[in-house]
């Protein structure tokens, strides 16, 4: 993880605390008015979603380009799975053996793009009750919105394009959302699985006895 990414995460964490502090009191008031008490689960759920949203926005848009920053020579990458070829190029550049492919910055970046959308898929399954296809579309749409924002220099608010529109990011983000959905589905299946009764123990059944038949 680069220093820029660490700085972005720090800003994301600050933004989360600021936003959560703003929304927490109104949420507590609404929960108390609706249920007569404050339930912990909705509070933690909102905190988790806000934390994920702030961290995702931070790592995808920060840091903003400074006055002395170099402009990108390439702003669009439309070749699927280009990151695989980039790993080979990086290994040759640094004279590393092929066995060290997982240590390259390209592979780590691709892995981070997958992991970035795993929570989104998890939330889609466990909180929003979406199916796999719906979750896949949500992940694709969210990733496409991020890439379009980067391609347009944050819709013209940034001085120039400072992030690459990469089709591999779309694929990896969407794949991460699908993995998150699978993880959420597995968790729900474990939670809802009935507890088996002890072996050899049968429930006691009550039988009516007709004493008129007894001789």
Tab-separated table of C-alpha atoms in Angstrom:
chain	number	residue	atom	x	y	z
A	1	UNK	CA	0.000	0.000	0.000
A	2	UNK	CA	1.410	3.352	-1.054
A	3	UNK	CA	1.663	6.469	1.097
A	4	UNK	CA	-1.034	8.105	-1.045
A	5	UNK	CA	-3.432	5.247	-0.326
A	6	UNK	CA	-2.703	5.406	3.409
A	7	UNK	CA	-3.394	9.144	3.360
A	8	UNK	CA	-6.632	8.557	1.457
A	9	UNK	CA	-7.764	6.001	4.049
A	10	UNK	CA	-7.008	8.451	6.834
A	11	UNK	CA	-9.179	11.097	5.177
A	12	UNK	CA	-11.882	8.493	4.630
A	13	UNK	CA	-11.835	7.619	8.328
A	14	UNK	CA	-12.078	11.281	9.294
A	15	UNK	CA	-14.981	11.733	6.900
A	16	UNK	CA	-16.732	8.699	8.382
A	17	UNK	CA	-16.528	9.994	11.947
A	18	UNK	CA	-17.743	13.429	10.866
A	19	UNK	CA	-20.678	12.001	8.911
A	20	UNK	CA	-21.615	9.432	11.555
A	21	UNK	CA	-21.539	12.049	14.305
A	22	UNK	CA	-23.929	14.142	12.215
A	23	UNK	CA	-26.399	11.318	11.536
A	24	UNK	CA	-26.193	9.374	14.795
A	25	UNK	CA	-28.411	11.601	16.963
A	26	UNK	CA	-31.215	11.850	14.365
A	27	UNK	CA	-31.091	8.069	13.913
A	28	UNK	CA	-31.346	7.468	17.660
A	29	UNK	CA	-34.335	9.807	17.864
A	30	UNK	CA	-36.105	8.046	14.985
A	31	UNK	CA	-35.421	4.580	16.420
A	32	UNK	CA	-36.714	5.580	19.845
A	33	UNK	CA	-39.827	7.186	18.376
A	34	UNK	CA	-40.555	4.161	16.172
A	35	UNK	CA	-39.754	1.291	18.526
A	36	UNK	CA	-39.863	2.879	21.963
A	37	UNK	CA	-36.231	1.957	22.460
A	38	UNK	CA	-32.858	2.226	20.752
A	39	UNK	CA	-31.849	-0.942	18.956
A	40	UNK	CA	-28.143	-1.556	18.557
A	41	UNK	CA	-28.312	-3.484	15.283
A	42	UNK	CA	-29.588	-0.595	13.070
A	43	UNK	CA	-26.999	1.728	14.595
A	44	UNK	CA	-24.140	-0.662	13.838
A	45	UNK	CA	-25.531	-1.385	10.386
A	46	UNK	CA	-25.601	2.287	9.446
A	47	UNK	CA	-22.093	2.733	10.844
A	48	UNK	CA	-20.774	-0.174	8.756
A	49	UNK	CA	-22.373	1.110	5.540
A	50	UNK	CA	-21.142	4.665	6.143
A	51	UNK	CA	-17.625	3.441	6.927
A	52	UNK	CA	-17.508	1.388	3.747
A	53	UNK	CA	-18.863	4.239	1.621
A	54	UNK	CA	-16.386	6.777	3.024
A	55	UNK	CA	-13.416	4.450	2.628
A	56	UNK	CA	-14.407	3.512	-0.919
A	57	UNK	CA	-14.816	7.118	-2.024
A	58	UNK	CA	-11.523	8.045	-0.362
A	59	UNK	CA	-9.400	5.376	-2.043
A	60	UNK	CA	-10.999	5.927	-5.465
A	61	UNK	CA	-10.778	9.726	-5.609
A	62	UNK	CA	-8.045	10.804	-3.189
A	63	UNK	CA	-5.511	12.266	-3.192
A	64	UNK	CA	-6.538	15.033	-5.560
A	65	UNK	CA	-3.885	16.226	-8.034
A	66	UNK	CA	-1.624	18.960	-6.766
A	67	UNK	CA	-0.149	21.868	-8.738
A	68	UNK	CA	3.091	20.019	-9.495
A	69	UNK	CA	1.595	16.629	-10.279
A	70	UNK	CA	2.415	14.959	-13.591
A	71	UNK	CA	-0.449	14.387	-15.990
A	72	UNK	CA	-1.268	10.875	-17.149
A	73	UNK	CA	-0.016	9.765	-20.531
A	74	UNK	CA	-2.941	7.302	-20.761
A	75	UNK	CA	-6.422	7.963	-19.400
A	76	UNK	CA	-8.360	5.018	-20.899
A	77	UNK	CA	-7.592	1.281	-20.823
A	78	UNK	CA	-10.117	-0.878	-22.704
A	79	UNK	CA	-8.305	-4.242	-22.982
A	80	UNK	CA	-9.813	-6.851	-20.624
A	81	UNK	CA	-7.329	-8.666	-18.373
A	82	UNK	CA	-4.535	-6.294	-19.310
A	83	UNK	CA	-3.360	-6.551	-15.712
A	84	UNK	CA	-2.114	-10.088	-16.389
A	85	UNK	CA	0.216	-8.820	-19.119
A	86	UNK	CA	1.218	-5.915	-16.881
A	87	UNK	CA	2.331	-8.378	-14.200
A	88	UNK	CA	4.671	-10.027	-16.719
A	89	UNK	CA	5.992	-6.631	-17.773
A	90	UNK	CA	6.615	-5.622	-14.173
A	91	UNK	CA	8.477	-8.856	-13.456
A	92	UNK	CA	10.758	-8.338	-16.451
A	93	UNK	CA	11.341	-4.705	-15.519
A	94	UNK	CA	12.546	-5.563	-12.020
A	95	UNK	CA	14.248	-8.832	-12.974
A	96	UNK	CA	11.994	-10.929	-10.783
A	97	UNK	CA	11.192	-14.617	-11.345
A	98	UNK	CA	7.709	-15.612	-12.486
A	99	UNK	CA	7.101	-17.230	-9.088
A	100	UNK	CA	7.011	-13.737	-7.544
A	101	UNK	CA	3.961	-12.613	-9.552
A	102	UNK	CA	1.898	-12.185	-6.393
A	103	UNK	CA	4.381	-9.623	-5.028
A	104	UNK	CA	3.977	-7.224	-7.955
A	105	UNK	CA	2.212	-3.928	-7.481
A	106	UNK	CA	-0.068	-4.740	-10.435
A	107	UNK	CA	-1.373	-7.915	-8.796
A	108	UNK	CA	-1.815	-6.183	-5.445
A	109	UNK	CA	-3.761	-3.377	-7.107
A	110	UNK	CA	-6.020	-5.859	-8.900
A	111	UNK	CA	-6.592	-7.713	-5.635
A	112	UNK	CA	-7.513	-4.476	-3.879
A	113	UNK	CA	-10.036	-3.694	-6.623
A	114	UNK	CA	-11.679	-7.061	-5.996
A	115	UNK	CA	-11.684	-6.691	-2.210
A	116	UNK	CA	-12.982	-3.131	-2.459
A	117	UNK	CA	-16.389	-4.342	-3.665
A	118	UNK	CA	-16.717	-7.455	-1.507
A	119	UNK	CA	-18.504	-5.498	1.264
A	120	UNK	CA	-20.922	-4.061	-1.307
A	121	UNK	CA	-21.939	-7.545	-2.405
A	122	UNK	CA	-22.188	-8.648	1.215
A	123	UNK	CA	-24.490	-5.744	2.064
A	124	UNK	CA	-26.569	-6.372	-1.053
A	125	UNK	CA	-27.265	-9.939	0.073
A	126	UNK	CA	-27.630	-9.541	3.827
A	127	UNK	CA	-29.184	-6.065	4.117
A	128	UNK	CA	-30.933	-5.378	0.822
A	129	UNK	CA	-31.928	-8.992	0.052
A	130	UNK	CA	-30.733	-8.854	-3.550
A	131	UNK	CA	-30.082	-11.895	-5.698
A	132	UNK	CA	-26.807	-12.686	-7.420
A	133	UNK	CA	-27.838	-11.061	-10.702
A	134	UNK	CA	-29.103	-7.939	-8.961
A	135	UNK	CA	-25.923	-7.726	-6.893
A	136	UNK	CA	-23.800	-8.137	-10.023
A	137	UNK	CA	-25.655	-5.270	-11.687
A	138	UNK	CA	-25.277	-3.105	-8.578
A	139	UNK	CA	-21.528	-3.768	-8.500
A	140	UNK	CA	-21.162	-3.068	-12.212
A	141	UNK	CA	-23.199	0.142	-12.000
A	142	UNK	CA	-21.305	1.422	-8.956
A	143	UNK	CA	-17.942	0.644	-10.548
A	144	UNK	CA	-18.998	2.243	-13.849
A	145	UNK	CA	-20.096	5.399	-12.022
A	146	UNK	CA	-16.715	5.615	-10.314
A	147	UNK	CA	-14.840	5.099	-13.581
A	148	UNK	CA	-16.960	7.710	-15.386
A	149	UNK	CA	-16.330	10.167	-12.557
A	150	UNK	CA	-12.605	9.588	-12.885
A	151	UNK	CA	-12.710	9.831	-16.682
A	152	UNK	CA	-14.482	13.202	-16.530
A	153	UNK	CA	-12.061	14.556	-13.904
A	154	UNK	CA	-14.727	14.341	-11.210
A	155	UNK	CA	-17.283	15.831	-13.605
A	156	UNK	CA	-15.033	18.788	-14.327
A	157	UNK	CA	-14.274	19.738	-10.733
A	158	UNK	CA	-10.663	18.506	-10.929
A	159	UNK	CA	-8.132	20.390	-13.068
A	160	UNK	CA	-7.503	17.344	-15.267
A	161	UNK	CA	-7.999	13.561	-15.422
A	162	UNK	CA	-5.769	11.992	-12.773
A	163	UNK	CA	-7.141	8.422	-12.727
A	164	UNK	CA	-7.356	5.902	-15.578
A	165	UNK	CA	-10.686	4.599	-16.852
A	166	UNK	CA	-9.817	0.895	-16.746
A	167	UNK	CA	-12.098	-1.878	-17.951
A	168	UNK	CA	-10.199	-4.267	-15.688
A	169	UNK	CA	-11.392	-2.242	-12.706
A	170	UNK	CA	-14.960	-2.804	-13.867
A	171	UNK	CA	-14.382	-6.563	-14.083
A	172	UNK	CA	-12.523	-6.832	-10.787
A	173	UNK	CA	-14.979	-4.650	-8.885
A	174	UNK	CA	-17.935	-6.603	-10.229
A	175	UNK	CA	-16.237	-9.882	-9.380
A	176	UNK	CA	-15.655	-8.600	-5.852
A	177	UNK	CA	-19.350	-7.792	-5.480
A	178	UNK	CA	-20.214	-11.329	-6.574
A	179	UNK	CA	-17.785	-12.800	-4.040
A	180	UNK	CA	-19.340	-10.629	-1.348
A	181	UNK	CA	-22.799	-11.920	-2.292
A	182	UNK	CA	-21.587	-15.502	-2.002
A	183	UNK	CA	-20.067	-14.770	1.413
A	184	UNK	CA	-23.323	-13.181	2.570
A	185	UNK	CA	-25.382	-16.108	1.285
A	186	UNK	CA	-23.127	-18.587	3.092
A	187	UNK	CA	-23.379	-16.615	6.314
A	188	UNK	CA	-27.164	-16.481	6.134
A	189	UNK	CA	-27.372	-20.208	5.425
A	190	UNK	CA	-25.261	-20.919	8.518
A	191	UNK	CA	-27.299	-18.602	10.709
A	192	UNK	CA	-30.622	-20.032	9.565
A	193	UNK	CA	-29.534	-23.675	9.678
A	194	UNK	CA	-31.661	-25.561	12.243
A	195	UNK	CA	-29.849	-27.120	15.174
A	196	UNK	CA	-30.080	-30.931	14.922
A	197	UNK	CA	-31.475	-32.829	17.876
A	198	UNK	CA	-29.086	-35.061	19.864
A	199	UNK	CA	-28.563	-38.526	18.380
A	200	UNK	CA	-30.712	-41.192	19.880
A	201	UNK	CA	-33.048	-38.782	21.621
A	202	UNK	CA	-36.575	-38.957	20.303
A	203	UNK	CA	-39.272	-36.495	21.269
A	204	UNK	CA	-41.786	-37.897	23.686
A	205	UNK	CA	-45.142	-38.489	22.073
A	206	UNK	CA	-48.349	-38.562	24.017
A	207	UNK	CA	-50.718	-41.395	23.182
A	208	UNK	CA	-54.317	-41.604	24.295
A	209	UNK	CA	-55.220	-44.880	25.988
A	210	UNK	CA	-58.759	-46.166	25.762
A	211	UNK	CA	-59.314	-47.960	29.040
A	212	UNK	CA	-62.415	-49.601	27.641
A	213	UNK	CA	-60.149	-51.745	25.460
A	214	UNK	CA	-58.052	-52.908	28.385
A	215	UNK	CA	-59.018	-56.368	29.688
